[in-house]
PDB file of C-alpha atoms in Angstrom:
ATOM      1  CA  UNK A   1     -38.456-110.996 -13.045  1.00 89.00           C
ATOM      2  CA  UNK A   2     -41.484-109.503 -11.318  1.00 93.00           C
ATOM      3  CA  UNK A   3     -43.145-106.977 -13.643  1.00 94.00           C
ATOM      4  CA  UNK A   4     -44.912-104.115 -11.860  1.00 96.00           C
ATOM      5  CA  UNK A   5     -46.988-101.409 -13.526  1.00 95.00           C
ATOM      6  CA  UNK A   6     -48.102 -98.238 -11.745  1.00 95.00           C
ATOM      7  CA  UNK A   7     -50.782 -96.034 -13.274  1.00 94.00           C
ATOM      8  CA  UNK A   8     -52.994 -93.116 -12.265  1.00 94.00           C
ATOM      9  CA  UNK A   9     -56.197 -94.450 -13.798  1.00 95.00           C
ATOM     10  CA  UNK A  10     -58.328 -91.319 -13.260  1.00 94.00           C
ATOM     11  CA  UNK A  11     -61.437 -93.355 -12.399  1.00 95.00           C
ATOM     12  CA  UNK A  12     -62.142 -97.091 -12.640  1.00 95.00           C
ATOM     13  CA  UNK A  13     -65.742 -97.503 -11.491  1.00 92.00           C
ATOM     14  CA  UNK A  14     -67.387 -97.738 -14.930  1.00 92.00           C
ATOM     15  CA  UNK A  15     -67.721-101.015 -16.813  1.00 92.00           C
ATOM     16  CA  UNK A  16     -66.280 -99.371 -19.943  1.00 94.00           C
ATOM     17  CA  UNK A  17     -63.024 -98.350 -18.250  1.00 94.00           C
ATOM     18  CA  UNK A  18     -62.754-101.735 -16.552  1.00 95.00           C
ATOM     19  CA  UNK A  19     -63.172-103.436 -19.950  1.00 95.00           C
ATOM     20  CA  UNK A  20     -60.430-101.225 -21.413  1.00 95.00           C
ATOM     21  CA  UNK A  21     -58.136-102.061 -18.494  1.00 96.00           C
ATOM     22  CA  UNK A  22     -58.863-105.788 -18.833  1.00 95.00           C
ATOM     23  CA  UNK A  23     -58.120-105.656 -22.572  1.00 95.00           C
ATOM     24  CA  UNK A  24     -54.894-103.711 -22.001  1.00 94.00           C
ATOM     25  CA  UNK A  25     -53.759-106.121 -19.274  1.00 94.00           C
ATOM     26  CA  UNK A  26     -54.262-109.092 -21.631  1.00 94.00           C
ATOM     27  CA  UNK A  27     -51.785-107.517 -24.068  1.00 94.00           C
ATOM     28  CA  UNK A  28     -49.286-106.130 -21.540  1.00 93.00           C
ATOM     29  CA  UNK A  29     -46.893-108.386 -19.602  1.00 93.00           C
ATOM     30  CA  UNK A  30     -47.286-107.801 -15.854  1.00 96.00           C
ATOM     31  CA  UNK A  31     -47.502-109.475 -12.452  1.00 96.00           C
ATOM     32  CA  UNK A  32     -48.521-106.589 -10.200  1.00 97.00           C
ATOM     33  CA  UNK A  33     -50.627-103.521 -10.999  1.00 98.00           C
ATOM     34  CA  UNK A  34     -50.660-100.402  -8.803  1.00 98.00           C
ATOM     35  CA  UNK A  35     -53.564 -98.051  -9.522  1.00 98.00           C
ATOM     36  CA  UNK A  36     -54.249 -94.609  -8.084  1.00 97.00           C
ATOM     37  CA  UNK A  37     -57.088 -92.066  -8.326  1.00 96.00           C
ATOM     38  CA  UNK A  38     -59.696 -94.792  -8.545  1.00 97.00           C
ATOM     39  CA  UNK A  39     -62.765 -92.603  -7.897  1.00 96.00           C
ATOM     40  CA  UNK A  40     -63.838 -95.637  -5.869  1.00 95.00           C
ATOM     41  CA  UNK A  41     -65.492 -94.758  -2.561  1.00 95.00           C
ATOM     42  CA  UNK A  42     -67.965 -97.574  -1.924  1.00 95.00           C
ATOM     43  CA  UNK A  43     -67.605-101.266  -1.139  1.00 96.00           C
ATOM     44  CA  UNK A  44     -70.048-102.053  -3.956  1.00 95.00           C
ATOM     45  CA  UNK A  45     -67.622-100.432  -6.444  1.00 94.00           C
ATOM     46  CA  UNK A  46     -64.829-102.620  -5.101  1.00 97.00           C
ATOM     47  CA  UNK A  47     -66.980-105.771  -5.252  1.00 97.00           C
ATOM     48  CA  UNK A  48     -67.868-105.062  -8.895  1.00 96.00           C
ATOM     49  CA  UNK A  49     -64.187-104.440  -9.665  1.00 96.00           C
ATOM     50  CA  UNK A  50     -63.112-107.676  -7.964  1.00 97.00           C
ATOM     51  CA  UNK A  51     -65.727-109.618  -9.931  1.00 96.00           C
ATOM     52  CA  UNK A  52     -64.420-108.067 -13.156  1.00 95.00           C
ATOM     53  CA  UNK A  53     -60.850-109.204 -12.349  1.00 97.00           C
ATOM     54  CA  UNK A  54     -61.198-112.703 -10.850  1.00 97.00           C
ATOM     55  CA  UNK A  55     -57.599-113.708 -11.688  1.00 96.00           C
ATOM     56  CA  UNK A  56     -56.168-111.188  -9.214  1.00 98.00           C
ATOM     57  CA  UNK A  57     -55.856-110.717  -5.481  1.00 98.00           C
ATOM     58  CA  UNK A  58     -56.866-107.099  -4.914  1.00 98.00           C
ATOM     59  CA  UNK A  59     -56.086-104.918  -1.903  1.00 98.00           C
ATOM     60  CA  UNK A  60     -57.813-101.543  -2.053  1.00 98.00           C
ATOM     61  CA  UNK A  61     -57.905 -98.426   0.079  1.00 97.00           C
ATOM     62  CA  UNK A  62     -61.231 -96.829  -0.827  1.00 97.00           C
ATOM     63  CA  UNK A  63     -61.203 -93.092  -1.312  1.00 94.00           C
ATOM     64  CA  UNK A  64     -62.658 -90.793   1.296  1.00 92.00           C
ATOM     65  CA  UNK A  65     -63.288 -88.194  -1.425  1.00 92.00           C
ATOM     66  CA  UNK A  66     -64.539 -88.590  -5.000  1.00 91.00           C
ATOM     67  CA  UNK A  67     -61.181 -88.832  -6.776  1.00 90.00           C
ATOM     68  CA  UNK A  68     -59.595 -90.986  -4.082  1.00 92.00           C
ATOM     69  CA  UNK A  69     -58.566 -94.562  -3.713  1.00 96.00           C
ATOM     70  CA  UNK A  70     -55.552 -96.692  -4.498  1.00 97.00           C
ATOM     71  CA  UNK A  71     -55.092-100.409  -4.991  1.00 98.00           C
ATOM     72  CA  UNK A  72     -52.671-103.242  -5.612  1.00 98.00           C
ATOM     73  CA  UNK A  73     -53.640-106.088  -7.953  1.00 98.00           C
ATOM     74  CA  UNK A  74     -51.463-109.194  -8.106  1.00 98.00           C
ATOM     75  CA  UNK A  75     -52.006-112.308 -10.161  1.00 97.00           C
ATOM     76  CA  UNK A  76     -53.377-115.155  -8.067  1.00 96.00           C
ATOM     77  CA  UNK A  77     -50.406-117.368  -8.936  1.00 95.00           C
ATOM     78  CA  UNK A  78     -48.528-115.415  -6.219  1.00 96.00           C
ATOM     79  CA  UNK A  79     -49.336-116.037  -2.573  1.00 94.00           C
ATOM     80  CA  UNK A  80     -50.158-112.868  -0.669  1.00 96.00           C
ATOM     81  CA  UNK A  81     -48.748-113.213   2.854  1.00 95.00           C
ATOM     82  CA  UNK A  82     -50.053-109.913   4.179  1.00 95.00           C
ATOM     83  CA  UNK A  83     -51.969-106.915   2.886  1.00 96.00           C
ATOM     84  CA  UNK A  84     -53.164-103.673   4.379  1.00 94.00           C
ATOM     85  CA  UNK A  85     -54.389-100.171   3.633  1.00 95.00           C
ATOM     86  CA  UNK A  86     -54.552 -96.802   5.284  1.00 92.00           C
ATOM     87  CA  UNK A  87     -57.960 -95.340   6.225  1.00 91.00           C
ATOM     88  CA  UNK A  88     -57.665 -92.378   3.833  1.00 91.00           C
ATOM     89  CA  UNK A  89     -57.564 -93.930   0.359  1.00 94.00           C
ATOM     90  CA  UNK A  90     -53.875 -93.058   0.005  1.00 95.00           C
ATOM     91  CA  UNK A  91     -51.884 -96.302   0.446  1.00 95.00           C
ATOM     92  CA  UNK A  92     -52.344-100.021  -0.097  1.00 96.00           C
ATOM     93  CA  UNK A  93     -49.688-102.714   0.141  1.00 95.00           C
ATOM     94  CA  UNK A  94     -49.172-106.414  -0.337  1.00 96.00           C
ATOM     95  CA  UNK A  95     -46.427-108.659   0.969  1.00 95.00           C
ATOM     96  CA  UNK A  96     -45.384-111.674  -1.110  1.00 95.00           C
ATOM     97  CA  UNK A  97     -42.514-114.095  -1.409  1.00 93.00           C
ATOM     98  CA  UNK A  98     -41.007-114.013  -4.875  1.00 94.00           C
ATOM     99  CA  UNK A  99     -38.133-116.388  -5.635  1.00 92.00           C
ATOM    100  CA  UNK A 100     -37.567-116.875  -1.889  1.00 92.00           C
ATOM    101  CA  UNK A 101     -37.385-113.107  -1.290  1.00 91.00           C
ATOM    102  CA  UNK A 102     -39.903-111.244   0.864  1.00 92.00           C
ATOM    103  CA  UNK A 103     -41.172-108.236  -1.099  1.00 93.00           C
ATOM    104  CA  UNK A 104     -43.579-105.480  -0.116  1.00 93.00           C
ATOM    105  CA  UNK A 105     -45.236-103.615  -2.970  1.00 94.00           C
ATOM    106  CA  UNK A 106     -46.998-100.348  -2.157  1.00 94.00           C
ATOM    107  CA  UNK A 107     -49.366 -98.207  -4.180  1.00 96.00           C
ATOM    108  CA  UNK A 108     -49.310 -94.617  -2.926  1.00 94.00           C
ATOM    109  CA  UNK A 109     -51.472 -91.663  -3.925  1.00 95.00           C
ATOM    110  CA  UNK A 110     -50.058 -88.462  -2.440  1.00 91.00           C
ATOM    111  CA  UNK A 111     -52.270 -85.415  -1.854  1.00 90.00           C
ATOM    112  CA  UNK A 112     -52.240 -82.627  -4.422  1.00 84.00           C
ATOM    113  CA  UNK A 113     -52.094 -79.872  -1.784  1.00 83.00           C
ATOM    114  CA  UNK A 114     -48.507 -79.062  -0.808  1.00 78.00           C
ATOM    115  CA  UNK A 115     -49.004 -79.013   2.977  1.00 80.00           C
ATOM    116  CA  UNK A 116     -50.965 -82.277   2.965  1.00 87.00           C
ATOM    117  CA  UNK A 117     -48.399 -83.877   0.645  1.00 84.00           C
ATOM    118  CA  UNK A 118     -45.516 -82.959   2.939  1.00 79.00           C
ATOM    119  CA  UNK A 119     -47.340 -84.545   5.908  1.00 85.00           C
ATOM    120  CA  UNK A 120     -48.146 -87.602   3.785  1.00 87.00           C
ATOM    121  CA  UNK A 121     -44.464 -88.139   2.948  1.00 82.00           C
ATOM    122  CA  UNK A 122     -43.535 -87.812   6.620  1.00 79.00           C
ATOM    123  CA  UNK A 123     -46.244 -90.259   7.759  1.00 83.00           C
ATOM    124  CA  UNK A 124     -46.281 -92.890   4.993  1.00 81.00           C
ATOM    125  CA  UNK A 125     -43.470 -94.947   6.447  1.00 76.00           C
ATOM    126  CA  UNK A 126     -45.683 -95.771   9.441  1.00 78.00           C
ATOM    127  CA  UNK A 127     -47.854 -97.806   7.053  1.00 74.00           C
ATOM    128  CA  UNK A 128     -44.911 -99.705   5.580  1.00 76.00           C
ATOM    129  CA  UNK A 129     -43.812-102.885   7.367  1.00 74.00           C
ATOM    130  CA  UNK A 130     -40.091-103.561   7.540  1.00 75.00           C
ATOM    131  CA  UNK A 131     -38.405-105.867   5.066  1.00 76.00           C
ATOM    132  CA  UNK A 132     -35.326-105.792   2.850  1.00 76.00           C
ATOM    133  CA  UNK A 133     -37.116-105.215  -0.453  1.00 85.00           C
ATOM    134  CA  UNK A 134     -39.796-102.533  -0.651  1.00 85.00           C
ATOM    135  CA  UNK A 135     -41.186-101.308  -3.953  1.00 89.00           C
ATOM    136  CA  UNK A 136     -43.216 -98.092  -3.873  1.00 89.00           C
ATOM    137  CA  UNK A 137     -45.103 -96.934  -6.916  1.00 91.00           C
ATOM    138  CA  UNK A 138     -47.856 -94.462  -7.369  1.00 92.00           C
ATOM    139  CA  UNK A 139     -48.810 -90.888  -7.973  1.00 91.00           C
ATOM    140  CA  UNK A 140     -46.605 -88.713  -5.769  1.00 86.00           C
ATOM    141  CA  UNK A 141     -48.081 -85.465  -7.170  1.00 82.00           C
ATOM    142  CA  UNK A 142     -44.693 -83.878  -7.747  1.00 75.00           C
ATOM    143  CA  UNK A 143     -41.859 -83.785 -10.206  1.00 68.00           C
ATOM    144  CA  UNK A 144     -38.198 -83.404  -9.179  1.00 64.00           C
ATOM    145  CA  UNK A 145     -37.837 -80.602 -11.739  1.00 63.00           C
ATOM    146  CA  UNK A 146     -40.346 -77.766 -11.336  1.00 60.00           C
ATOM    147  CA  UNK A 147     -39.977 -76.852 -15.011  1.00 63.00           C
ATOM    148  CA  UNK A 148     -41.699 -80.130 -15.818  1.00 61.00           C
ATOM    149  CA  UNK A 149     -44.569 -79.461 -13.412  1.00 58.00           C
ATOM    150  CA  UNK A 150     -47.963 -77.962 -14.215  1.00 57.00           C
ATOM    151  CA  UNK A 151     -46.757 -74.375 -14.604  1.00 53.00           C
ATOM    152  CA  UNK A 152     -48.700 -74.048 -17.845  1.00 55.00           C
ATOM    153  CA  UNK A 153     -51.908 -74.558 -15.855  1.00 55.00           C
ATOM    154  CA  UNK A 154     -51.078 -71.949 -13.223  1.00 48.00           C
ATOM    155  CA  UNK A 155     -50.955 -74.466 -10.377  1.00 55.00           C
ATOM    156  CA  UNK A 156     -48.433 -73.670  -7.648  1.00 54.00           C
ATOM    157  CA  UNK A 157     -45.297 -75.765  -7.966  1.00 56.00           C
ATOM    158  CA  UNK A 158     -43.553 -77.333  -5.029  1.00 63.00           C
ATOM    159  CA  UNK A 159     -39.915 -77.238  -3.938  1.00 63.00           C
ATOM    160  CA  UNK A 160     -40.415 -79.303  -0.760  1.00 67.00           C
ATOM    161  CA  UNK A 161     -42.071 -82.609  -1.685  1.00 68.00           C
ATOM    162  CA  UNK A 162     -39.094 -84.124  -3.478  1.00 69.00           C
ATOM    163  CA  UNK A 163     -36.764 -83.360  -0.571  1.00 73.00           C
ATOM    164  CA  UNK A 164     -39.286 -84.771   1.938  1.00 71.00           C
ATOM    165  CA  UNK A 165     -39.764 -87.875  -0.195  1.00 71.00           C
ATOM    166  CA  UNK A 166     -35.997 -88.413  -0.214  1.00 72.00           C
ATOM    167  CA  UNK A 167     -35.597 -87.735   3.519  1.00 73.00           C
ATOM    168  CA  UNK A 168     -38.608 -89.679   4.784  1.00 68.00           C
ATOM    169  CA  UNK A 169     -39.034 -92.557   2.360  1.00 66.00           C
ATOM    170  CA  UNK A 170     -36.219 -93.176  -0.078  1.00 66.00           C
ATOM    171  CA  UNK A 171     -33.124 -92.577   2.057  1.00 69.00           C
ATOM    172  CA  UNK A 172     -34.385 -94.475   5.150  1.00 66.00           C
ATOM    173  CA  UNK A 173     -35.304 -97.425   2.925  1.00 60.00           C
ATOM    174  CA  UNK A 174     -31.897 -97.614   1.241  1.00 59.00           C
ATOM    175  CA  UNK A 175     -30.636-100.477   3.344  1.00 49.00           C
ATOM    176  CA  UNK A 176     -27.667-101.097   1.071  1.00 47.00           C
ATOM    177  CA  UNK A 177     -25.521 -98.274  -0.305  1.00 44.00           C
ATOM    178  CA  UNK A 178     -25.272-100.163  -3.617  1.00 44.00           C
ATOM    179  CA  UNK A 179     -29.023-100.003  -4.204  1.00 45.00           C
ATOM    180  CA  UNK A 180     -30.097 -97.514  -6.802  1.00 46.00           C
ATOM    181  CA  UNK A 181     -33.528 -96.138  -7.513  1.00 46.00           C
ATOM    182  CA  UNK A 182     -35.206 -94.384 -10.362  1.00 48.00           C
ATOM    183  CA  UNK A 183     -38.015 -91.890 -10.265  1.00 48.00           C
ATOM    184  CA  UNK A 184     -39.871 -91.674 -13.549  1.00 47.00           C
ATOM    185  CA  UNK A 185     -42.277 -88.899 -14.388  1.00 43.00           C
TER     186      UNK A 185
END
C-alpha cells in the first residue's frame, strides 16, 4: 500500500522546522508527502530543502507570494516518470508506477479568496494529466460544512467551493462508478 500524507506546513524554510519535519518523517510510515503553504519563494530555499531531504525526489511549485508554494516529496525508491508544477505556487504533481499501476499524485493549495478559489477549481484540471488513478491532496481552503469553517474568526464562509470542487475535479475524475472518495477536514 502506498502511504500518502498531506499537510499544510505553514512555512518550511527554516532549519528548525525542517529538522522537526525530518524527525517526524523518521517516526511516521509514509511513501509520499504533499506539503502546502511552504512560504518558499526562492530557488535557494528549495535547494536548501532538497539538501536537507536527500532520500526524496522533490517537485515544488515555488510561491509567488510569501505564504505560497506546494510540493510533492516521494522516496527515491520509487521511479518518478513525470513531474510538473503550475507557475503560481498552487499545484505540483508526480507520476509514478506503483505495482504496475500508473498513479498521479497532486499537491494542491487553493486560494483563500472565494472568487480566486472558484477559478482555481475550474482551472486545476488543465494541470492534471490523464490516467486512471489520480490522487489529489492538499489545502482546498474550504470545508463541506460551513458550521465547521472559520466563523469564529469572522472570515466569510463559502457555499460555492465545495460544489465547484465536485463539479470540476471529483466528478470528472470518477472514471468508475464504484470508486469512492473521502474528504477529510
